[in-house]
CSV table of C-alpha atoms and ligand atoms in Angstrom, one decimal:
chain,number,residue,atom,x,y,z
A,1,MET,CA,-129.7,-86.7,-113.8
A,2,LEU,CA,-130.0,-84.8,-117.0
A,3,TYR,CA,-127.2,-82.2,-117.2
A,4,THR,CA,-127.3,-78.8,-118.9
A,5,PRO,CA,-124.7,-76.0,-118.9
A,6,GLU,CA,-126.7,-74.4,-116.1
A,7,ASN,CA,-126.7,-77.3,-113.6
A,8,TRP,CA,-123.3,-78.7,-114.6
A,9,GLY,CA,-121.4,-75.8,-113.1
A,10,SER,CA,-118.5,-73.8,-114.5
A,11,VAL,CA,-114.7,-74.3,-114.7
A,12,PRO,CA,-113.2,-73.3,-111.4
A,13,GLU,CA,-111.9,-69.7,-111.4
A,14,SER,CA,-108.5,-71.1,-110.2
A,15,TRP,CA,-108.0,-72.5,-113.7
A,16,THR,CA,-106.6,-69.7,-115.8
A,17,ARG,CA,-104.5,-71.4,-118.5
A,18,THR,CA,-105.5,-70.9,-122.1
A,19,HIS,CA,-102.8,-73.4,-123.2
A,20,LEU,CA,-102.1,-77.0,-122.1
A,21,LEU,CA,-98.6,-77.5,-123.5
A,22,GLY,CA,-97.2,-79.9,-120.9
A,23,LEU,CA,-97.5,-81.3,-117.4
A,24,GLU,CA,-94.1,-80.0,-116.3
A,25,ASP,CA,-95.4,-76.5,-115.7
A,26,LEU,CA,-98.7,-77.5,-114.0
A,27,SER,CA,-99.1,-77.5,-110.2
A,28,SER,CA,-100.3,-80.6,-108.5
A,29,GLU,CA,-103.6,-78.7,-107.8
A,30,GLU,CA,-104.0,-78.0,-111.6
A,31,ILE,CA,-103.4,-81.6,-112.4
A,32,VAL,CA,-105.9,-82.8,-109.8
A,33,LEU,CA,-108.4,-80.2,-111.1
A,34,LEU,CA,-108.2,-81.7,-114.7
A,35,LEU,CA,-108.4,-85.3,-113.4
A,36,ASP,CA,-111.5,-84.4,-111.3
A,37,LEU,CA,-113.2,-82.7,-114.3
A,38,ALA,CA,-112.3,-85.7,-116.5
A,39,GLU,CA,-113.7,-88.1,-113.9
A,40,ARG,CA,-117.0,-86.2,-113.8
A,41,PHE,CA,-117.2,-86.3,-117.6
A,42,ARG,CA,-116.5,-90.0,-117.7
A,43,ASN,CA,-119.0,-90.9,-114.9
A,44,ASN,CA,-121.8,-88.4,-115.6
A,45,VAL,CA,-121.7,-87.9,-119.4
A,46,LEU,CA,-119.8,-90.6,-121.2
A,47,GLU,CA,-121.5,-93.4,-119.1
A,48,SER,CA,-124.9,-91.7,-118.7
A,49,PRO,CA,-127.6,-93.0,-121.0
A,50,GLU,CA,-129.7,-90.1,-119.9
A,51,ASN,CA,-127.2,-87.5,-121.2
A,52,LYS,CA,-126.5,-89.6,-124.4
A,53,ARG,CA,-122.8,-89.0,-123.8
A,54,LYS,CA,-123.2,-85.3,-124.6
A,55,ILE,CA,-123.2,-82.0,-122.7
A,56,PRO,CA,-123.5,-78.7,-124.6
A,57,LEU,CA,-120.8,-76.7,-122.8
A,58,LEU,CA,-119.0,-75.6,-126.0
A,59,VAL,CA,-121.8,-74.9,-128.4
A,60,GLY,CA,-120.8,-72.1,-130.9
A,61,LYS,CA,-117.1,-72.9,-130.5
A,62,THR,CA,-114.9,-74.3,-133.3
A,63,ILE,CA,-111.9,-76.6,-132.6
A,64,ALA,CA,-109.3,-77.3,-135.2
A,65,ASN,CA,-107.4,-80.6,-135.0
A,66,LEU,CA,-103.9,-79.8,-136.5
A,67,PHE,CA,-102.2,-83.1,-136.9
A,68,PHE,CA,-98.8,-83.0,-138.6
A,69,GLU,CA,-98.0,-86.6,-137.5
A,70,ASN,CA,-100.0,-89.8,-137.6
A,71,SER,CA,-102.5,-90.6,-134.8
A,72,THR,CA,-105.4,-92.9,-134.2
A,73,ARG,CA,-106.3,-92.5,-130.5
A,74,THR,CA,-105.5,-88.8,-129.8
A,75,ARG,CA,-106.9,-87.4,-133.0
A,76,THR,CA,-110.2,-89.4,-132.8
A,77,SER,CA,-110.7,-88.8,-129.1
A,78,PHE,CA,-110.1,-85.0,-129.4
A,79,GLY,CA,-112.6,-85.0,-132.2
A,80,LEU,CA,-115.1,-86.9,-130.2
A,81,ALA,CA,-114.4,-84.8,-127.0
A,82,GLY,CA,-115.2,-81.6,-128.9
A,83,ARG,CA,-118.4,-83.0,-130.4
A,84,ARG,CA,-119.6,-84.4,-127.1
A,85,LEU,CA,-119.2,-80.9,-125.7
A,86,GLY,CA,-121.3,-79.5,-128.6
A,87,ALA,CA,-118.4,-77.8,-130.5
A,88,ASP,CA,-117.7,-77.9,-134.2
A,89,VAL,CA,-114.6,-79.8,-135.0
A,90,VAL,CA,-112.4,-79.2,-138.1
A,91,ASP,CA,-109.9,-82.0,-139.0
A,92,PHE,CA,-106.7,-80.7,-140.7
A,93,SER,CA,-104.3,-83.1,-142.4
A,94,ALA,CA,-100.9,-81.7,-143.2
A,95,GLY,CA,-100.4,-84.2,-146.0
A,96,THR,CA,-103.2,-82.8,-148.1
A,97,SER,CA,-102.8,-79.2,-147.1
A,98,SER,CA,-101.1,-76.2,-148.7
A,99,MET,CA,-98.1,-76.9,-146.5
A,100,ALA,CA,-96.9,-78.9,-149.5
A,101,LYS,CA,-96.7,-75.6,-151.3
A,102,GLY,CA,-94.5,-74.0,-148.6
A,103,GLU,CA,-97.0,-72.6,-146.1
A,104,THR,CA,-95.6,-72.5,-142.6
A,105,VAL,CA,-97.3,-74.1,-139.5
A,106,VAL,CA,-98.0,-70.6,-138.0
A,107,ASP,CA,-99.4,-69.2,-141.3
A,108,THR,CA,-101.6,-72.3,-141.6
A,109,ALA,CA,-102.9,-71.7,-138.0
A,110,ARG,CA,-103.5,-68.0,-138.8
A,111,ASN,CA,-105.6,-68.8,-141.8
A,112,LEU,CA,-107.7,-71.3,-139.8
A,113,HIS,CA,-108.1,-68.7,-137.1
A,114,ALA,CA,-109.3,-66.2,-139.7
A,115,MET,CA,-112.1,-68.7,-140.5
A,116,GLY,CA,-113.3,-68.5,-136.8
A,117,VAL,CA,-111.4,-71.2,-135.0
A,118,ASP,CA,-111.4,-70.9,-131.2
A,119,ALA,CA,-109.0,-73.6,-130.3
A,120,PHE,CA,-106.1,-75.6,-131.8
A,121,VAL,CA,-105.2,-79.1,-130.9
A,122,VAL,CA,-101.7,-79.6,-132.2
A,123,ARG,CA,-99.6,-82.7,-132.9
A,124,HIS,CA,-96.2,-82.3,-134.5
A,125,SER,CA,-92.9,-84.3,-134.7
A,126,CYS,CA,-91.0,-81.2,-133.6
A,127,PRO,CA,-90.8,-80.4,-129.9
A,128,GLY,CA,-92.2,-76.9,-129.3
A,129,ALA,CA,-94.5,-76.7,-132.3
A,130,PRO,CA,-97.7,-76.3,-130.2
A,131,GLN,CA,-95.9,-73.6,-128.2
A,132,MET,CA,-95.0,-71.7,-131.4
A,133,ILE,CA,-98.7,-71.6,-132.4
A,134,ALA,CA,-99.7,-70.6,-128.8
A,135,GLN,CA,-97.3,-67.7,-128.9
A,136,SER,CA,-98.8,-66.4,-132.1
A,137,PHE,CA,-102.3,-65.8,-130.8
A,138,ASP,CA,-103.9,-63.9,-127.9
A,139,ASN,CA,-106.8,-65.6,-126.1
A,140,ILE,CA,-106.9,-68.7,-128.2
A,141,ALA,CA,-106.8,-72.1,-126.6
A,142,VAL,CA,-103.9,-74.4,-127.7
A,143,VAL,CA,-103.6,-78.0,-126.5
A,144,ASN,CA,-100.5,-80.1,-127.2
A,145,ALA,CA,-101.5,-83.5,-128.6
A,146,GLY,CA,-97.9,-84.7,-128.6
A,147,ASP,CA,-94.8,-82.8,-129.8
A,148,GLY,CA,-91.8,-84.9,-130.7
A,149,ALA,CA,-90.1,-86.5,-127.7
A,150,HIS,CA,-91.1,-83.5,-125.5
A,151,GLU,CA,-94.6,-83.9,-123.9
A,152,HIS,CA,-98.0,-85.5,-124.4
A,153,PRO,CA,-100.0,-84.0,-121.6
A,154,THR,CA,-103.4,-85.5,-122.2
A,155,GLN,CA,-101.8,-89.0,-122.5
A,156,GLY,CA,-100.1,-88.4,-119.1
A,157,LEU,CA,-103.4,-87.3,-117.6
A,158,LEU,CA,-105.4,-90.2,-119.0
A,159,ASP,CA,-102.8,-92.6,-117.7
A,160,LEU,CA,-103.0,-91.0,-114.2
A,161,LEU,CA,-106.8,-91.1,-114.4
A,162,THR,CA,-106.8,-94.8,-115.2
A,163,MET,CA,-104.5,-95.4,-112.2
A,164,ARG,CA,-106.5,-93.3,-109.9
A,165,ARG,CA,-109.8,-95.0,-110.9
A,166,GLN,CA,-108.2,-98.4,-110.2
A,167,PHE,CA,-106.4,-97.6,-106.9
A,168,GLY,CA,-108.3,-94.6,-105.6
A,169,ARG,CA,-105.1,-92.6,-105.3
A,170,ILE,CA,-101.8,-91.7,-107.1
A,171,GLU,CA,-99.8,-90.9,-104.0
A,172,GLY,CA,-97.5,-93.8,-103.0
A,173,LEU,CA,-98.0,-95.9,-106.2
A,174,THR,CA,-94.9,-97.4,-107.7
A,175,VAL,CA,-95.2,-96.9,-111.4
A,176,ALA,CA,-92.8,-98.4,-113.9
A,177,LEU,CA,-92.4,-96.9,-117.4
A,178,VAL,CA,-90.7,-99.6,-119.4
A,179,GLY,CA,-89.1,-99.2,-122.9
A,180,ASP,CA,-88.0,-96.4,-125.0
A,181,ILE,CA,-87.7,-93.7,-122.4
A,182,ALA,CA,-85.2,-91.6,-124.4
A,183,HIS,CA,-87.7,-90.8,-127.2
A,184,SER,CA,-90.9,-90.9,-125.2
A,185,ARG,CA,-93.1,-87.8,-124.6
A,186,VAL,CA,-95.5,-90.1,-122.8
A,187,ALA,CA,-92.8,-91.0,-120.3
A,188,ARG,CA,-91.9,-87.4,-119.7
A,189,SER,CA,-95.5,-86.2,-119.1
A,190,ASN,CA,-96.1,-89.2,-116.8
A,191,ILE,CA,-93.0,-88.6,-114.8
A,192,PHE,CA,-93.7,-84.9,-114.3
A,193,ALA,CA,-97.2,-85.6,-113.1
A,194,LEU,CA,-96.4,-88.7,-111.0
A,195,LEU,CA,-93.7,-86.9,-109.1
A,196,LYS,CA,-96.0,-83.9,-108.4
A,197,LEU,CA,-98.7,-86.2,-107.1
A,198,GLY,CA,-96.4,-88.2,-104.8
A,199,ALA,CA,-96.0,-91.4,-106.8
A,200,LYS,CA,-92.7,-93.3,-107.1
A,201,PRO,CA,-91.8,-93.6,-110.8
A,202,ILE,CA,-89.3,-96.1,-112.1
A,203,VAL,CA,-87.8,-95.9,-115.6
A,204,CYS,CA,-86.7,-99.3,-117.0
A,205,GLY,CA,-85.2,-100.4,-120.2
A,206,PRO,CA,-81.9,-100.9,-122.0
A,207,SER,CA,-79.2,-98.5,-121.0
A,208,THR,CA,-79.2,-97.1,-124.6
A,209,LEU,CA,-82.7,-95.9,-124.0
A,210,VAL,CA,-82.7,-95.0,-120.3
A,211,SER,CA,-80.5,-92.2,-119.1
A,212,PRO,CA,-79.1,-92.5,-115.6
A,213,TYR,CA,-79.7,-88.7,-115.2
A,214,TRP,CA,-83.4,-89.4,-114.4
A,215,GLU,CA,-82.2,-90.1,-110.9
A,216,ASP,CA,-81.3,-86.4,-110.5
A,217,LEU,CA,-85.1,-85.7,-110.8
A,218,GLY,CA,-86.0,-88.3,-108.2
A,219,VAL,CA,-86.8,-91.1,-110.6
A,220,ARG,CA,-85.5,-94.6,-109.9
A,221,VAL,CA,-83.6,-96.1,-112.8
A,222,SER,CA,-83.6,-99.9,-113.5
A,223,TYR,CA,-82.1,-101.8,-116.4
A,224,SER,CA,-83.9,-105.1,-115.5
A,225,ILE,CA,-87.6,-105.5,-115.6
A,226,ASP,CA,-87.3,-108.9,-113.7
A,227,GLU,CA,-85.8,-107.2,-110.7
A,228,ILE,CA,-88.7,-104.7,-110.3
A,229,LEU,CA,-91.7,-107.1,-111.0
A,230,PRO,CA,-92.7,-107.8,-107.4
A,231,GLU,CA,-92.9,-104.2,-106.2
A,232,VAL,CA,-94.6,-102.4,-109.0
A,233,ASP,CA,-98.3,-101.3,-108.8
A,234,VAL,CA,-98.5,-100.0,-112.4
A,235,PHE,CA,-96.6,-101.0,-115.5
A,236,ASN,CA,-96.8,-98.6,-118.4
A,237,LEU,CA,-95.3,-100.4,-121.4
A,238,LEU,CA,-94.0,-98.0,-124.0
A,239,ARG,CA,-93.5,-98.6,-127.7
A,240,ILE,CA,-90.0,-98.7,-129.2
A,241,GLN,CA,-90.1,-95.5,-131.3
A,242,PHE,CA,-87.9,-96.6,-134.3
A,243,GLU,CA,-89.1,-93.5,-136.2
A,244,ARG,CA,-87.3,-91.2,-133.7
A,245,GLN,CA,-84.1,-93.2,-133.3
A,246,VAL,CA,-80.9,-92.2,-135.2
A,247,VAL,CA,-79.0,-95.4,-134.4
A,248,ARG,CA,-80.5,-98.9,-133.5
A,249,PRO,CA,-80.5,-99.1,-129.6
A,250,PHE,CA,-80.3,-102.9,-129.4
A,251,PRO,CA,-79.2,-105.7,-131.7
A,252,SER,CA,-82.7,-107.1,-132.5
A,253,ILE,CA,-86.4,-106.9,-131.6
A,254,ARG,CA,-86.3,-110.5,-130.4
A,255,GLU,CA,-83.6,-109.7,-127.9
A,256,TYR,CA,-85.5,-106.7,-126.6
A,257,ALA,CA,-88.7,-108.8,-126.2
A,258,HIS,CA,-86.7,-111.5,-124.4
A,259,LEU,CA,-85.3,-109.0,-121.9
A,260,TYR,CA,-88.2,-106.6,-121.5
A,261,ALA,CA,-91.6,-107.8,-122.9
A,262,MET,CA,-94.4,-108.2,-120.4
A,263,ASP,CA,-95.4,-111.8,-120.9
A,264,SER,CA,-97.5,-114.3,-118.9
A,265,ASP,CA,-94.4,-115.5,-117.0
A,266,ARG,CA,-93.4,-112.0,-115.9
A,267,LEU,CA,-97.0,-111.1,-115.1
A,268,ALA,CA,-97.2,-114.1,-112.8
A,269,ARG,CA,-94.4,-112.6,-110.8
A,270,CYS,CA,-96.1,-109.3,-110.4
A,271,LYS,CA,-98.5,-108.2,-107.6
A,272,ASN,CA,-101.9,-109.7,-107.9
A,273,ASP,CA,-103.6,-106.3,-108.4
A,274,VAL,CA,-100.9,-105.0,-110.8
A,275,LEU,CA,-102.3,-102.6,-113.5
A,276,ILE,CA,-101.0,-103.1,-117.0
A,277,LEU,CA,-101.1,-100.0,-119.2
A,278,ALA,CA,-99.8,-99.0,-122.6
A,279,PRO,CA,-100.3,-95.7,-124.4
A,280,GLY,CA,-100.7,-97.4,-127.8
A,281,PRO,CA,-100.2,-98.2,-130.5
A,282,ILE,CA,-99.0,-101.5,-129.1
A,283,ASN,CA,-96.6,-103.8,-130.9
A,284,ARG,CA,-97.8,-107.2,-129.9
A,285,GLY,CA,-94.9,-109.5,-129.1
A,286,VAL,CA,-92.4,-106.6,-128.7
A,287,GLU,CA,-93.2,-104.7,-125.4
A,288,ILE,CA,-96.2,-106.8,-124.5
A,289,THR,CA,-97.5,-110.3,-125.5
A,290,PRO,CA,-101.0,-110.7,-126.9
A,291,GLU,CA,-102.2,-112.7,-123.8
A,292,VAL,CA,-101.1,-109.9,-121.4
A,293,ALA,CA,-102.5,-107.1,-123.7
A,294,ASP,CA,-105.9,-108.9,-123.8
A,295,GLY,CA,-105.8,-110.3,-120.3
A,296,SER,CA,-107.6,-109.3,-117.1
A,297,ARG,CA,-104.9,-107.0,-115.7
A,298,SER,CA,-104.7,-105.0,-118.9
A,299,HIS,CA,-106.6,-101.6,-118.8
A,300,ILE,CA,-105.4,-100.5,-122.2
A,301,LEU,CA,-108.8,-99.9,-123.7
A,302,ASP,CA,-110.0,-98.3,-120.4
A,303,GLN,CA,-107.2,-95.8,-121.0
A,304,VAL,CA,-108.6,-95.0,-124.4
A,305,THR,CA,-112.1,-94.4,-122.9
A,306,ASN,CA,-110.5,-92.2,-120.3
A,307,GLY,CA,-108.8,-90.3,-123.1
A,308,VAL,CA,-112.1,-88.9,-124.3
A,309,ALA,CA,-113.0,-87.7,-120.8
A,310,VAL,CA,-109.5,-86.1,-120.3
A,311,ARG,CA,-109.7,-84.3,-123.6
A,312,MET,CA,-113.2,-83.0,-122.8
A,313,ALA,CA,-111.7,-81.6,-119.6
A,314,ALA,CA,-108.7,-80.1,-121.5
A,315,LEU,CA,-110.9,-78.5,-124.1
A,316,TRP,CA,-113.5,-77.1,-121.8
A,317,SER,CA,-111.0,-75.7,-119.3
A,318,THR,CA,-108.7,-74.0,-121.9
A,319,ILE,CA,-111.5,-72.6,-124.1
A,320,THR,CA,-113.3,-71.3,-121.0
A,321,ALA,CA,-110.0,-69.6,-119.8
A,322,ALA,CA,-109.5,-68.1,-123.2
A,323,GLU,CA,-113.1,-66.8,-123.3
A,324,ARG,CA,-112.7,-65.3,-119.8
A,325,LYS,CA,-109.4,-63.6,-120.8
A,326,ALA,CA,-110.9,-62.1,-123.9
A,327,ARG,CA,-113.8,-60.6,-121.9
A,328,LYS,CA,-111.4,-58.7,-119.5
B,1,CP,N1,-101.2,-92.9,-127.5
B,1,CP,C1,-101.2,-92.1,-128.6
B,1,CP,O1,-100.8,-90.9,-128.7
B,1,CP,O2,-101.7,-92.8,-129.7
B,1,CP,P1,-101.9,-92.1,-131.2
B,1,CP,O3,-100.5,-91.9,-131.7
B,1,CP,O4,-102.7,-93.1,-132.0
B,1,CP,O5,-102.7,-90.8,-131.0
């Protein structure tokens, strides 16, 4: 079927958020709404030769990608998502901007807004930076593309979408997040959403990177990947974020890999239908070995494809909500 804005339908009126800053604040209904929108985009636009992977729902809108930290997947997929929806996308790089001359993040955003930007996608190493921008504007969509160790909501959503497409549900799944939980915005966004949708999250890694206080939120804590292998439905293998660590959390990478890397031997002790995920970038031989990363249980590149669909859902829903608010 050839889709147009007329026959595609509109964003449900129940969605009223102009900002997507984290999954902690979202209700389970809002998370499911975004997953459903993303699934429709994936099935009916991105995989539809008839629609040529495009649907003009955001024609006339301009989205600015404000990336103050490196990115491959998130930056490119937000850019593609905006273009697949018919929007203009402006890519901003802090390194070559006038921020080097002392301009602040908010002043930078104000100047881009003055050029007619309708939405900001923000990645920053400081937690709260996207919120700071969101608070500076009325009726402008702001989407958090990862802020320090705080949240990475669209990564959390694409991880959940990948699980739901594989198992047909989130509720009841045992999902292990393994690695650098202490510095991981991906772990936090996953955990908030998994708990709301009735999954059973486990955090696993060295005690220097996994706080026992996660148990207070209803998350199981394990310091041994070997003990949880047979019961886990989904492993999400996180990168060790050396750039955010103040002190080295373990003696050597070799020791970490020996104790926690998902390799063929550990994979053989998992459930037959286990799903192997990793948010990327992956460090082959550290959290995952090449044969597992490239093997049949790995859905790492499927996650990347789902990322475009999730970001189409995030942009369409927040920009539509901002437009509706401005009309009132
Ligand atoms: N997963 C993720 O956020 O990757 P990038 O840092 O490449 O965007």
